[in-house]
Coordinates of N, CA and C in Angstrom, one line a residue:
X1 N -23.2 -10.7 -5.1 CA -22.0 -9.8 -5.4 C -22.1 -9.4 -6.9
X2 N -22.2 -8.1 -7.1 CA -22.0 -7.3 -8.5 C -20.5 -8.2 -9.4
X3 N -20.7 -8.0 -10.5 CA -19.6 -7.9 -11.3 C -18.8 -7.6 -11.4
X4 N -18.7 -6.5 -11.3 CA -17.6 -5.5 -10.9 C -16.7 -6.2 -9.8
X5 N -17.9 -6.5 -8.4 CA -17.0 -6.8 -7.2 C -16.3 -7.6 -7.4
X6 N -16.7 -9.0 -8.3 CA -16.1 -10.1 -8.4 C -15.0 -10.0 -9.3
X7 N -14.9 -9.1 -10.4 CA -13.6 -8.7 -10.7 C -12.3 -8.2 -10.6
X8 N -12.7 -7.1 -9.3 CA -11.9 -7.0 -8.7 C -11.1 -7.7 -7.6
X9 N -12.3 -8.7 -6.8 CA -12.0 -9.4 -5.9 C -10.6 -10.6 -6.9
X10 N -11.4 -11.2 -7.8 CA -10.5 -11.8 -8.6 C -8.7 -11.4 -8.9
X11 N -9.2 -9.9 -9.6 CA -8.1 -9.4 -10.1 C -7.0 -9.3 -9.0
X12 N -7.6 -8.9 -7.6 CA -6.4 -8.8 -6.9 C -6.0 -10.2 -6.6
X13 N -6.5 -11.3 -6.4 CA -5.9 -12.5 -5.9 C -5.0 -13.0 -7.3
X14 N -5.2 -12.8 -8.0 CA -4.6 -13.1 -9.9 C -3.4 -12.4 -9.4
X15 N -3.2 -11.0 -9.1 CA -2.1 -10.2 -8.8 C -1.4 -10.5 -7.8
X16 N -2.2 -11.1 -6.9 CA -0.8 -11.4 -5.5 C -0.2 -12.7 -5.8
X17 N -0.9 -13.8 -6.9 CA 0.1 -14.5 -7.2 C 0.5 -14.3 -8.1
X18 N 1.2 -13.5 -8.7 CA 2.1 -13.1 -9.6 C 1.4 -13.1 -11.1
X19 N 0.1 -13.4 -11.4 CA -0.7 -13.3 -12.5 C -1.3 -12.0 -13.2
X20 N -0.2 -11.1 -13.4 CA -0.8 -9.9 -13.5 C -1.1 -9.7 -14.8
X21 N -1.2 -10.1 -15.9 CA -1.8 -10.2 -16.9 C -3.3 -10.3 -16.8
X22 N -3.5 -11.6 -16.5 CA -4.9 -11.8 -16.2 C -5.7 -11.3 -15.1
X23 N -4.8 -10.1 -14.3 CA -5.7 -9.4 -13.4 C -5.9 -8.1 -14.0
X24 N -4.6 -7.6 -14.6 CA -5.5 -6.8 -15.9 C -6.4 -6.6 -16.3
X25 N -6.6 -8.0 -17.0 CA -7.6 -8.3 -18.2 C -9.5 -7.9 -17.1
X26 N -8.8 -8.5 -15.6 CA -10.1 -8.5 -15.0 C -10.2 -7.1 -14.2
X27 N -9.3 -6.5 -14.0 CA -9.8 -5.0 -13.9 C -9.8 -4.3 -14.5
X28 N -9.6 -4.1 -16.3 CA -10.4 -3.6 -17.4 C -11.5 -4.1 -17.5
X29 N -12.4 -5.3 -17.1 CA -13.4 -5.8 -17.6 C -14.3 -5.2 -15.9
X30 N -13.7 -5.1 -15.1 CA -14.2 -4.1 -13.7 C -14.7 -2.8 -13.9
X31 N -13.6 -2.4 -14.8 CA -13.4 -0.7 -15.0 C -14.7 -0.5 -16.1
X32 N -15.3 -1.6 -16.9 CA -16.6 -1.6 -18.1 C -17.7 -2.0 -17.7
X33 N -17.4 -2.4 -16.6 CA -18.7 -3.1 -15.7 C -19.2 -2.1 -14.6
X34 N -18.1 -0.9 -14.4 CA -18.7 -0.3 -12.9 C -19.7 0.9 -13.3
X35 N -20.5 1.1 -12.2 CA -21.4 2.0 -12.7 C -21.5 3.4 -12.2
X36 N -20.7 3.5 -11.3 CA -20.5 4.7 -10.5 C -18.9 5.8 -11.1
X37 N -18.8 6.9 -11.0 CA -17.3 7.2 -10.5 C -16.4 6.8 -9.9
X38 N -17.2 6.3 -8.5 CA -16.4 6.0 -7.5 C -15.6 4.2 -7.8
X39 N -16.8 3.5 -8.5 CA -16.0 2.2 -8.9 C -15.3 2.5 -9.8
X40 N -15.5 3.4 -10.9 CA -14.0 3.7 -12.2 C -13.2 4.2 -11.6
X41 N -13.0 4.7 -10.4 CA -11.9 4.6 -10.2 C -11.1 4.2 -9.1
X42 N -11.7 3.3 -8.3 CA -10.9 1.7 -7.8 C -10.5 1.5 -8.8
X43 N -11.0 1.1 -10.1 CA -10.2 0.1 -11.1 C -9.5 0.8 -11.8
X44 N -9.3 2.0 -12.3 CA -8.3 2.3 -12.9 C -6.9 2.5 -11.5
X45 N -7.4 2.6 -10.4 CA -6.3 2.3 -9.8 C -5.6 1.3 -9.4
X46 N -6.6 0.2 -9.9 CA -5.8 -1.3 -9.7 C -5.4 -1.2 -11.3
X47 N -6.1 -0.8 -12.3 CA -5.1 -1.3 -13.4 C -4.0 -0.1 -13.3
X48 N -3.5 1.0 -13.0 CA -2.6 1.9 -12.9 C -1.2 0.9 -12.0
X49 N -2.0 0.2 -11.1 CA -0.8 -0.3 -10.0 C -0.5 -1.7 -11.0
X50 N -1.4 -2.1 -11.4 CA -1.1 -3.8 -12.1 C 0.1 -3.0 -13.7
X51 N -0.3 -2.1 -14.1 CA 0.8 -2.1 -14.9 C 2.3 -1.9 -14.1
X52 N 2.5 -1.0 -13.1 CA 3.3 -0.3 -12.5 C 4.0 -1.7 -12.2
X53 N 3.4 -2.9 -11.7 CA 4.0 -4.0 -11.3 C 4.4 -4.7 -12.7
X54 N 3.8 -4.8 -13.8 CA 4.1 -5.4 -14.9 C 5.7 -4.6 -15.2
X55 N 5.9 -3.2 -15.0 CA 6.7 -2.4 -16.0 C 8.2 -3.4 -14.9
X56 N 7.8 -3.4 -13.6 CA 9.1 -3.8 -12.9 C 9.3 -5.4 -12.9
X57 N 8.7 -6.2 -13.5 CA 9.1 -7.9 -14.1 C 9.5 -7.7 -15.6
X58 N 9.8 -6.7 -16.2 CA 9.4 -6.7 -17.8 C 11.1 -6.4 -17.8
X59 N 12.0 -6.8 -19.1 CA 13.3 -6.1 -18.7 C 13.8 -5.4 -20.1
X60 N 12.4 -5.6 -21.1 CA 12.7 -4.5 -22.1 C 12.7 -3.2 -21.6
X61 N 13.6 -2.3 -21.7 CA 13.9 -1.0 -21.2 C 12.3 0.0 -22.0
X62 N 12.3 -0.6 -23.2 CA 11.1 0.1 -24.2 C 9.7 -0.1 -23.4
X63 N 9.4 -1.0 -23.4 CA 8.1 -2.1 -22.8 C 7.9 -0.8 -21.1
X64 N 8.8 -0.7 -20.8 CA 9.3 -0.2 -18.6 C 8.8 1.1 -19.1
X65 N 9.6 1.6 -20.3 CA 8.9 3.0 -19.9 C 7.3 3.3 -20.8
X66 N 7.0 2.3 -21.2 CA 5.5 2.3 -21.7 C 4.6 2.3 -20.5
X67 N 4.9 0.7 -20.0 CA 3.7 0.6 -19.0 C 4.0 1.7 -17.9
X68 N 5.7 1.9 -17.5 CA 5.5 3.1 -16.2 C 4.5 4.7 -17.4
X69 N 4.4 4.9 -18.5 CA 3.7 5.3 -18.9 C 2.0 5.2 -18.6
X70 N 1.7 4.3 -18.9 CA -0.1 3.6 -19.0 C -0.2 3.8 -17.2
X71 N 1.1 3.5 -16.4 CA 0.3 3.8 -15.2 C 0.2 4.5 -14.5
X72 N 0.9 5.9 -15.0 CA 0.8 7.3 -14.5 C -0.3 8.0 -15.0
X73 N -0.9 7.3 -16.2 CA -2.4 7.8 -17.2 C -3.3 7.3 -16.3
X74 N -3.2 6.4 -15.7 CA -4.1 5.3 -15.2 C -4.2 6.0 -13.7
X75 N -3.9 6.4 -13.2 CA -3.4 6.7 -11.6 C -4.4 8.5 -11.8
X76 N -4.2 9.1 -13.0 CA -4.1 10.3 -13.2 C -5.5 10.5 -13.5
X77 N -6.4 9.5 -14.4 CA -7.8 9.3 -14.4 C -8.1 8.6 -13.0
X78 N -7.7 7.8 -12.1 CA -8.4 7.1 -10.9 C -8.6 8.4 -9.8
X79 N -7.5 9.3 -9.7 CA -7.2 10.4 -9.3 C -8.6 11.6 -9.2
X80 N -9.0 12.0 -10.7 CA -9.7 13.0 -11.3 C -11.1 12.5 -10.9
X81 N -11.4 11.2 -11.2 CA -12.6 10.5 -10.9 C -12.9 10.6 -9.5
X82 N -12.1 10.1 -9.0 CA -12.6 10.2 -7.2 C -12.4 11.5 -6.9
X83 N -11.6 12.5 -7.3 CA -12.2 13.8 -6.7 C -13.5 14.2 -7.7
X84 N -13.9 13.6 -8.5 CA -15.0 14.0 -9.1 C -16.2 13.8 -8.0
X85 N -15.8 12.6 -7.5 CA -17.4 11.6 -7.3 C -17.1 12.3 -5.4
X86 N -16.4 12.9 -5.1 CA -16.0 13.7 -3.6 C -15.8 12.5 -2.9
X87 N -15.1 10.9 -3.5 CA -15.1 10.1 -2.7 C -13.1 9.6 -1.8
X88 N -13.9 10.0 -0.4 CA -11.9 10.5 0.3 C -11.6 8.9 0.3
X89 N -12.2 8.4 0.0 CA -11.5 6.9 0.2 C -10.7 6.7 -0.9
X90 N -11.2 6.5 -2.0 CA -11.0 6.0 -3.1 C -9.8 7.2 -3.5
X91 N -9.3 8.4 -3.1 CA -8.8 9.7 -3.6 C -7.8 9.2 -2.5
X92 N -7.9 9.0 -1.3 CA -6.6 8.6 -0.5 C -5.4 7.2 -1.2
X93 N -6.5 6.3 -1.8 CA -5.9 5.1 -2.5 C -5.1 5.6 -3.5
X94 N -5.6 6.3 -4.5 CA -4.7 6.6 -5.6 C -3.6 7.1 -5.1
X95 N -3.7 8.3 -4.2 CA -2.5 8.8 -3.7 C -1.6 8.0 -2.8
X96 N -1.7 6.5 -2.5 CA -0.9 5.6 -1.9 C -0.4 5.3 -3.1
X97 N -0.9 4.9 -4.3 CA -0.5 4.3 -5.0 C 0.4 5.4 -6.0
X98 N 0.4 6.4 -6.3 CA 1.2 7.4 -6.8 C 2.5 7.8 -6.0
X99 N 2.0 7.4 -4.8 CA 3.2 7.5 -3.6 C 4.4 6.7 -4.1
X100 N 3.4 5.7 -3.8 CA 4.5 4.3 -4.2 C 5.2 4.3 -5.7
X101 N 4.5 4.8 -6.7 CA 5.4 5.0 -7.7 C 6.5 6.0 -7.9
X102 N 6.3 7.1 -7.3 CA 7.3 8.2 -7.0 C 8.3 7.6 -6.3
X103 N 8.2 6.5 -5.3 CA 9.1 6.1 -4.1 C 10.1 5.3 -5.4
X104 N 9.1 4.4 -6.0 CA 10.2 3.2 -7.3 C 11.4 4.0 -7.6
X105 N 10.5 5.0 -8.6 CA 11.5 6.1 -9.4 C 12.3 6.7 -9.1
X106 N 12.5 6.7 -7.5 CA 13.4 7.3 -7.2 C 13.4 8.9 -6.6
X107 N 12.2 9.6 -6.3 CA 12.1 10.3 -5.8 C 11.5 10.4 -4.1
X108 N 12.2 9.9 -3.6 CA 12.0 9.8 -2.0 C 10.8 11.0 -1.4
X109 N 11.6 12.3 -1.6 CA 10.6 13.4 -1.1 C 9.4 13.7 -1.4
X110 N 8.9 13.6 -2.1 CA 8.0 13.2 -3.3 C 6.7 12.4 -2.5
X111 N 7.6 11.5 -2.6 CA 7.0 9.8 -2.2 C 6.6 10.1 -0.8
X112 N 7.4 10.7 -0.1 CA 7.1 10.8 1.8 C 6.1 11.7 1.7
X113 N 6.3 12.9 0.9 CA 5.3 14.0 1.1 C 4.1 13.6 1.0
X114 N 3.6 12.7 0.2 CA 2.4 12.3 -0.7 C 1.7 11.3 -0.1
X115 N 3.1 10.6 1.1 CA 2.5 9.1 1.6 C 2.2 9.7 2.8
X116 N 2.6 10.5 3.5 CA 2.5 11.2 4.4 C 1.2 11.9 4.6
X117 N 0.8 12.5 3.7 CA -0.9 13.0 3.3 C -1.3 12.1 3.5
X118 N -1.5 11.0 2.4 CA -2.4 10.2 2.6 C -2.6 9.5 3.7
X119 N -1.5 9.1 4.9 CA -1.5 8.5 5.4 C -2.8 9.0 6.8
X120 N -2.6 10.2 6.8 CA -3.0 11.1 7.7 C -4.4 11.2 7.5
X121 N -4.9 11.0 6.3 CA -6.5 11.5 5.8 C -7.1 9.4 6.1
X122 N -6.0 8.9 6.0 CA -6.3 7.0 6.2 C -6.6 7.1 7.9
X123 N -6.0 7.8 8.6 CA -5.8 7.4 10.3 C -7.3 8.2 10.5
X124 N -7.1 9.3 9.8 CA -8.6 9.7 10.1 C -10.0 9.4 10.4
X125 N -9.8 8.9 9.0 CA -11.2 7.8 8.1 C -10.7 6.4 9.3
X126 N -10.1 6.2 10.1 CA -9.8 4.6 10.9 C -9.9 3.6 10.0
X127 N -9.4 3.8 8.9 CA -9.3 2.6 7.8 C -8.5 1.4 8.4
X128 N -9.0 0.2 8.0 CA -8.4 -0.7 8.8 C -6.8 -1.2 7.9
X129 N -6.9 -0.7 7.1 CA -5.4 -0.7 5.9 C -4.7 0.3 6.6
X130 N -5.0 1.2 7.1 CA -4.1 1.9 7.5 C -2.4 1.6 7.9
X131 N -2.1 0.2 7.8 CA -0.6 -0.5 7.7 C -0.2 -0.3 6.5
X132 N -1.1 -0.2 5.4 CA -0.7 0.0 3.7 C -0.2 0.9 3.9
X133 N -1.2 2.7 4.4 CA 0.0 3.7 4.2 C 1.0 3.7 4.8
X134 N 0.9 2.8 6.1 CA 2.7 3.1 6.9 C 3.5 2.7 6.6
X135 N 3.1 1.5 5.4 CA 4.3 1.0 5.0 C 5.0 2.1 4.2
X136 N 4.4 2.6 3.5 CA 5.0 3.3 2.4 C 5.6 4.4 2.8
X137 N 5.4 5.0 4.3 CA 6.2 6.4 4.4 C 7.6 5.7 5.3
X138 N 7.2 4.1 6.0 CA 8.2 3.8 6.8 C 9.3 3.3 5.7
X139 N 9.0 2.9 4.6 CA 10.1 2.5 3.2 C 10.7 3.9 3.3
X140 N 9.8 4.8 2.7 CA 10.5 6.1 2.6 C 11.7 6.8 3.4
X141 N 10.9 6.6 4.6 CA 12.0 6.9 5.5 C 13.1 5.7 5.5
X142 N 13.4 4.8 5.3 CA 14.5 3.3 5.4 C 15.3 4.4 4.2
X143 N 14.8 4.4 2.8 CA 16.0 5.2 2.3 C 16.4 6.6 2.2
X144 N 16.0 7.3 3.1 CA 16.7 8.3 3.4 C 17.4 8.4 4.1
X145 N 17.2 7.0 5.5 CA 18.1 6.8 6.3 C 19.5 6.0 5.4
X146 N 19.5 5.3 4.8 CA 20.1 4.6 3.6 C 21.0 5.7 2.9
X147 N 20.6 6.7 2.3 CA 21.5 7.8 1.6 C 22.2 8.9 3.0
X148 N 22.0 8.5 4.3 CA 22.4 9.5 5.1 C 21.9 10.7 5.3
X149 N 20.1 10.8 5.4 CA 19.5 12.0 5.5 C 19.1 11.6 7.2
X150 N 19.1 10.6 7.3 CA 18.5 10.5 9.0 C 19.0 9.2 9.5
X151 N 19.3 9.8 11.3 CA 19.5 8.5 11.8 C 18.9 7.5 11.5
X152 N 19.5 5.9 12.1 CA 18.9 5.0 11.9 C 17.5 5.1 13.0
X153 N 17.5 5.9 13.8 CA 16.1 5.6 15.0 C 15.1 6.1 14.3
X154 N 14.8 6.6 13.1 CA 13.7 7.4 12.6 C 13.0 6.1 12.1
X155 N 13.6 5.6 10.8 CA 13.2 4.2 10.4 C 12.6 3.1 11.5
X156 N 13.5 3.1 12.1 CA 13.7 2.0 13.3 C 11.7 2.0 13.7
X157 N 11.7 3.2 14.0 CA 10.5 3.7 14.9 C 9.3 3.5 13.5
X158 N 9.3 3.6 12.5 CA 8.6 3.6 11.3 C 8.0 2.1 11.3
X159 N 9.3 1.4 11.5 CA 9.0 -0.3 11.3 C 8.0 -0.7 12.5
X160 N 8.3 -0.3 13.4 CA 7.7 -0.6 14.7 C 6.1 -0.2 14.7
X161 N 5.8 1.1 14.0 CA 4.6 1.4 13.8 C 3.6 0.2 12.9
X162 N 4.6 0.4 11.5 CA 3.7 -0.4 10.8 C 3.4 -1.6 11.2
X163 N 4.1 -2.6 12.3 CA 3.7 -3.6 13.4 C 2.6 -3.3 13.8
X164 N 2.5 -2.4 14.9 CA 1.7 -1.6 15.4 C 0.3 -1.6 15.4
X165 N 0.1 -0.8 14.0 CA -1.3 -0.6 13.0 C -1.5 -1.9 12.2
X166 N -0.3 -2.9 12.3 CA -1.3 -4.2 11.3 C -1.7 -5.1 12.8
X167 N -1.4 -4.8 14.0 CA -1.9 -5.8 15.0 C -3.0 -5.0 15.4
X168 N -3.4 -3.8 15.8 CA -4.6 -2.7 15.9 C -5.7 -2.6 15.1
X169 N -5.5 -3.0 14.0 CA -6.5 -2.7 12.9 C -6.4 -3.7 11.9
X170 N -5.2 -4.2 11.3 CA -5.2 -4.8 10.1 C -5.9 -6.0 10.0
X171 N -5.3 -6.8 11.1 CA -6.0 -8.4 11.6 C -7.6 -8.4 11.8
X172 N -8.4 -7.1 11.8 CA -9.6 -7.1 11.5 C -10.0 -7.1 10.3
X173 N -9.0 -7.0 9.3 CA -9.9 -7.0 8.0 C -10.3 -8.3 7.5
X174 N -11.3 -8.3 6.8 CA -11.8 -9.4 6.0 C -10.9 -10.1 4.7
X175 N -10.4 -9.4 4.3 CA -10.1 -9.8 2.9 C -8.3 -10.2 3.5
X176 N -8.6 -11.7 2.8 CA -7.3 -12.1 3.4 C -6.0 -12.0 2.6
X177 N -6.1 -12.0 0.8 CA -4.9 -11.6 0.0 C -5.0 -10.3 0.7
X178 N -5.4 -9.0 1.2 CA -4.8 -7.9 1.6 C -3.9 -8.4 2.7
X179 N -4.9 -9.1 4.1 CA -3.5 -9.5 5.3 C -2.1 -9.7 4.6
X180 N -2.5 -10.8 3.6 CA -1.5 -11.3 3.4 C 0.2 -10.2 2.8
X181 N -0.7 -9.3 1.9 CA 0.4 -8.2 1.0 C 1.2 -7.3 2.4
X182 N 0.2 -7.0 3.4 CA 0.6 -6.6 3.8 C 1.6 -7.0 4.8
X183 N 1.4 -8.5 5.5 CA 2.5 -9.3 6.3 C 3.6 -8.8 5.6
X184 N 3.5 -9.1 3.6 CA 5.1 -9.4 2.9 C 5.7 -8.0 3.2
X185 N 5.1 -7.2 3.3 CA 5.4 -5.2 3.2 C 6.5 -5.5 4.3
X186 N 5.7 -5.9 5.3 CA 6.6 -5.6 7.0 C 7.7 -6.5 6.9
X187 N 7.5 -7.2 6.0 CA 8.8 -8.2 6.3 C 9.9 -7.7 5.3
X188 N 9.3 -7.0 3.9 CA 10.3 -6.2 3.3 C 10.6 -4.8 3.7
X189 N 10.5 -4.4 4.4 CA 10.5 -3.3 5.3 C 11.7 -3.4 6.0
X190 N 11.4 -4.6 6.9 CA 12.5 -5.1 7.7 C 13.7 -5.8 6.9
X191 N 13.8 -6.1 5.9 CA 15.0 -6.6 4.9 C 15.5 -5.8 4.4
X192 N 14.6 -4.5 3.9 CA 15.0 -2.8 3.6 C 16.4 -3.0 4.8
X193 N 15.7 -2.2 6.2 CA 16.3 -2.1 7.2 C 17.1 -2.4 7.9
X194 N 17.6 -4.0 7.7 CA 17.8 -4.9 8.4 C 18.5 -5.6 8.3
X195 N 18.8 -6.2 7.0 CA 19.7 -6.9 6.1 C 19.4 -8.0 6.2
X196 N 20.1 -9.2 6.5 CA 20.6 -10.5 7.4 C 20.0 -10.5 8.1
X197 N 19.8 -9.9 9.2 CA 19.1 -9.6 10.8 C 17.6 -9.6 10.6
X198 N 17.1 -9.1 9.7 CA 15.8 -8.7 9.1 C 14.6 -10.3 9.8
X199 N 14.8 -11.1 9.8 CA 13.4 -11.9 10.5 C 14.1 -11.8 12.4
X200 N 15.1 -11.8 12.9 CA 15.3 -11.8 14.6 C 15.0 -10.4 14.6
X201 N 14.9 -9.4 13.9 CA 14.2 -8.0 14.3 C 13.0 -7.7 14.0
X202 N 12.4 -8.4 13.3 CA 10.9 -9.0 13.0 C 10.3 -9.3 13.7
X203 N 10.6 -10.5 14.5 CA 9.9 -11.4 15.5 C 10.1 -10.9 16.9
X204 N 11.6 -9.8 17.1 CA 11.3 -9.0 18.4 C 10.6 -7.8 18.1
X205 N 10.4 -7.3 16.9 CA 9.4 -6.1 17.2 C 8.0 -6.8 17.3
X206 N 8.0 -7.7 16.2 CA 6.2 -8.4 16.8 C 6.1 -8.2 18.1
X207 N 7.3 -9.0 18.9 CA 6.3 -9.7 19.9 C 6.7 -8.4 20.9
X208 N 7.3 -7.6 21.0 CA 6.8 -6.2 21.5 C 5.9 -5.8 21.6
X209 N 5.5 -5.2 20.2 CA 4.2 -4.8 19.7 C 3.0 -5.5 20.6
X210 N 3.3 -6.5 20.3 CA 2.1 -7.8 20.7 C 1.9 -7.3 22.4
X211 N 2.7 -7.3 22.8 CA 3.0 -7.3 24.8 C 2.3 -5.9 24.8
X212 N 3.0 -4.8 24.5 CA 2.2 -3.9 24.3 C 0.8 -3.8 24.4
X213 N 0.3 -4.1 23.3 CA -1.1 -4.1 23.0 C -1.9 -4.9 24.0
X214 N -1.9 -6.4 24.8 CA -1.8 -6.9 25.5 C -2.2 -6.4 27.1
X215 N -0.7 -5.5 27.0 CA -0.4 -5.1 28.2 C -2.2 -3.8 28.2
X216 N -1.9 -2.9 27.2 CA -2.9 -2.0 26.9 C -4.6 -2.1 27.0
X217 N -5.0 -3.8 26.4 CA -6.2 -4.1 26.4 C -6.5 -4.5 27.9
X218 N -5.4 -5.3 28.8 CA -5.6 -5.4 30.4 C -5.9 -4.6 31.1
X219 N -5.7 -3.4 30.7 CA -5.5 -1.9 31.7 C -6.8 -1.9 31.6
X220 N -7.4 -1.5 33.2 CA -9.0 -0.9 33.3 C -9.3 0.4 32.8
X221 N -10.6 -0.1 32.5 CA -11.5 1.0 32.1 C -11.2 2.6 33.1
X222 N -10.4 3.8 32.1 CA -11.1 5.0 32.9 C -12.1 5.3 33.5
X223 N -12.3 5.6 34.5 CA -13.9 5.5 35.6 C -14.3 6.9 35.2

């Protein structure tokens, strides 16, 4: 395993336990080590998202709007790079990740439009993350249902999906701090949604989901 990989591999486990400093430090040192376009900009999109997470634990008001600074620069080079290098992977990621910071900030439409793209060019490509993007357009949708732009069944159906696509695809991936981010998504998704109620509407959409799919893999082969 390259340098690079191990950096990043590092950096994200540093960042799912709350180490974002030192996952930083290892996806700057990813971002000096990579040799392609396509690796500069994985890493500037993990360092774009690692500030983005730094600016919301930080509670200098000064400090919040620097790093939400450094990570719209950071997102804006990871961006330019992958459409440099024509790579749709790496160009769908940034745009998860720009999604999700439009969603923070407070611009919902924004955020849906953008998660919505990407999510579409993800289902395409059969990316096995493909639960990443639904989380982010099924949040989207939770607060618009939240301000009174849509029934509650729109969301409702959002949650259910991103169930869906992490028992379909997700549970195939290898890398297990990803399973893991993404379990926390669905379960704050459902606390978005849910309130109180949020784990007994958890464990009946799982095990829906679950019966479903189930029920789906039993069904014979079209002749």
């Amino acid at each position: 395993m390259s340098v690079f990989s191990v950096c990043i591999q590092w950096g994200e486990q540093m960042r799912e336990q709350g180490k974002r400093e030192q996952a930083l430090d290892l996806f700057e040192l990813a971002r000096d080590k990579s040799a392609t376009r396509s690796d500069r900009a994985l890493a500037w999109a993990h360092i774009g998202l690692t500030y983005w997470l730094l600016r919301q634990g930080c509670r200098s008001k000064t400090q919040q709007v620097e790093y939400a600074k450094l990570a719209e620069q950071a997102f804006e080079v990871s961006l330019a790079l992958a459409r440099e290098s024509r790579n749709r992977a790496r160009t769908v990621e940034v745009m998860r990740h720009i999604a999700r910071m439009r969603l923070d900030m407070g611009y919902v439409n924004e955020a849906l439009r953008i998660g919505l793209d990407a999510m579409g060019h993800a289902a395409e490509m059969q990316r096995r993350d493909l639960v990443w993007f639904t989380h982010l357009v099924a949040m989207a949708q939770i607060r618009r249902h939240l301000v009174g732009e849509l029934p509650r069944s729109v969301p409702v159906q959002w949650v259910k999906r991103e169930i869906k696509d992490y028992l379909e695809t997700g549970v195939l991936d290898q890398n297990e701090v990803a399973k893991r981010a993404w379990r926390n998504g669905i379960l704050r998704s459902h606390q978005e949604l849910y309130g109180a109620l949020a784990l007994l509407f958890l464990l009946k959409n799982y095990l829906q989901a679950r019966l479903r799919l189930m029920r789906h893999k039993a069904m014979p082969a079209a002749r």
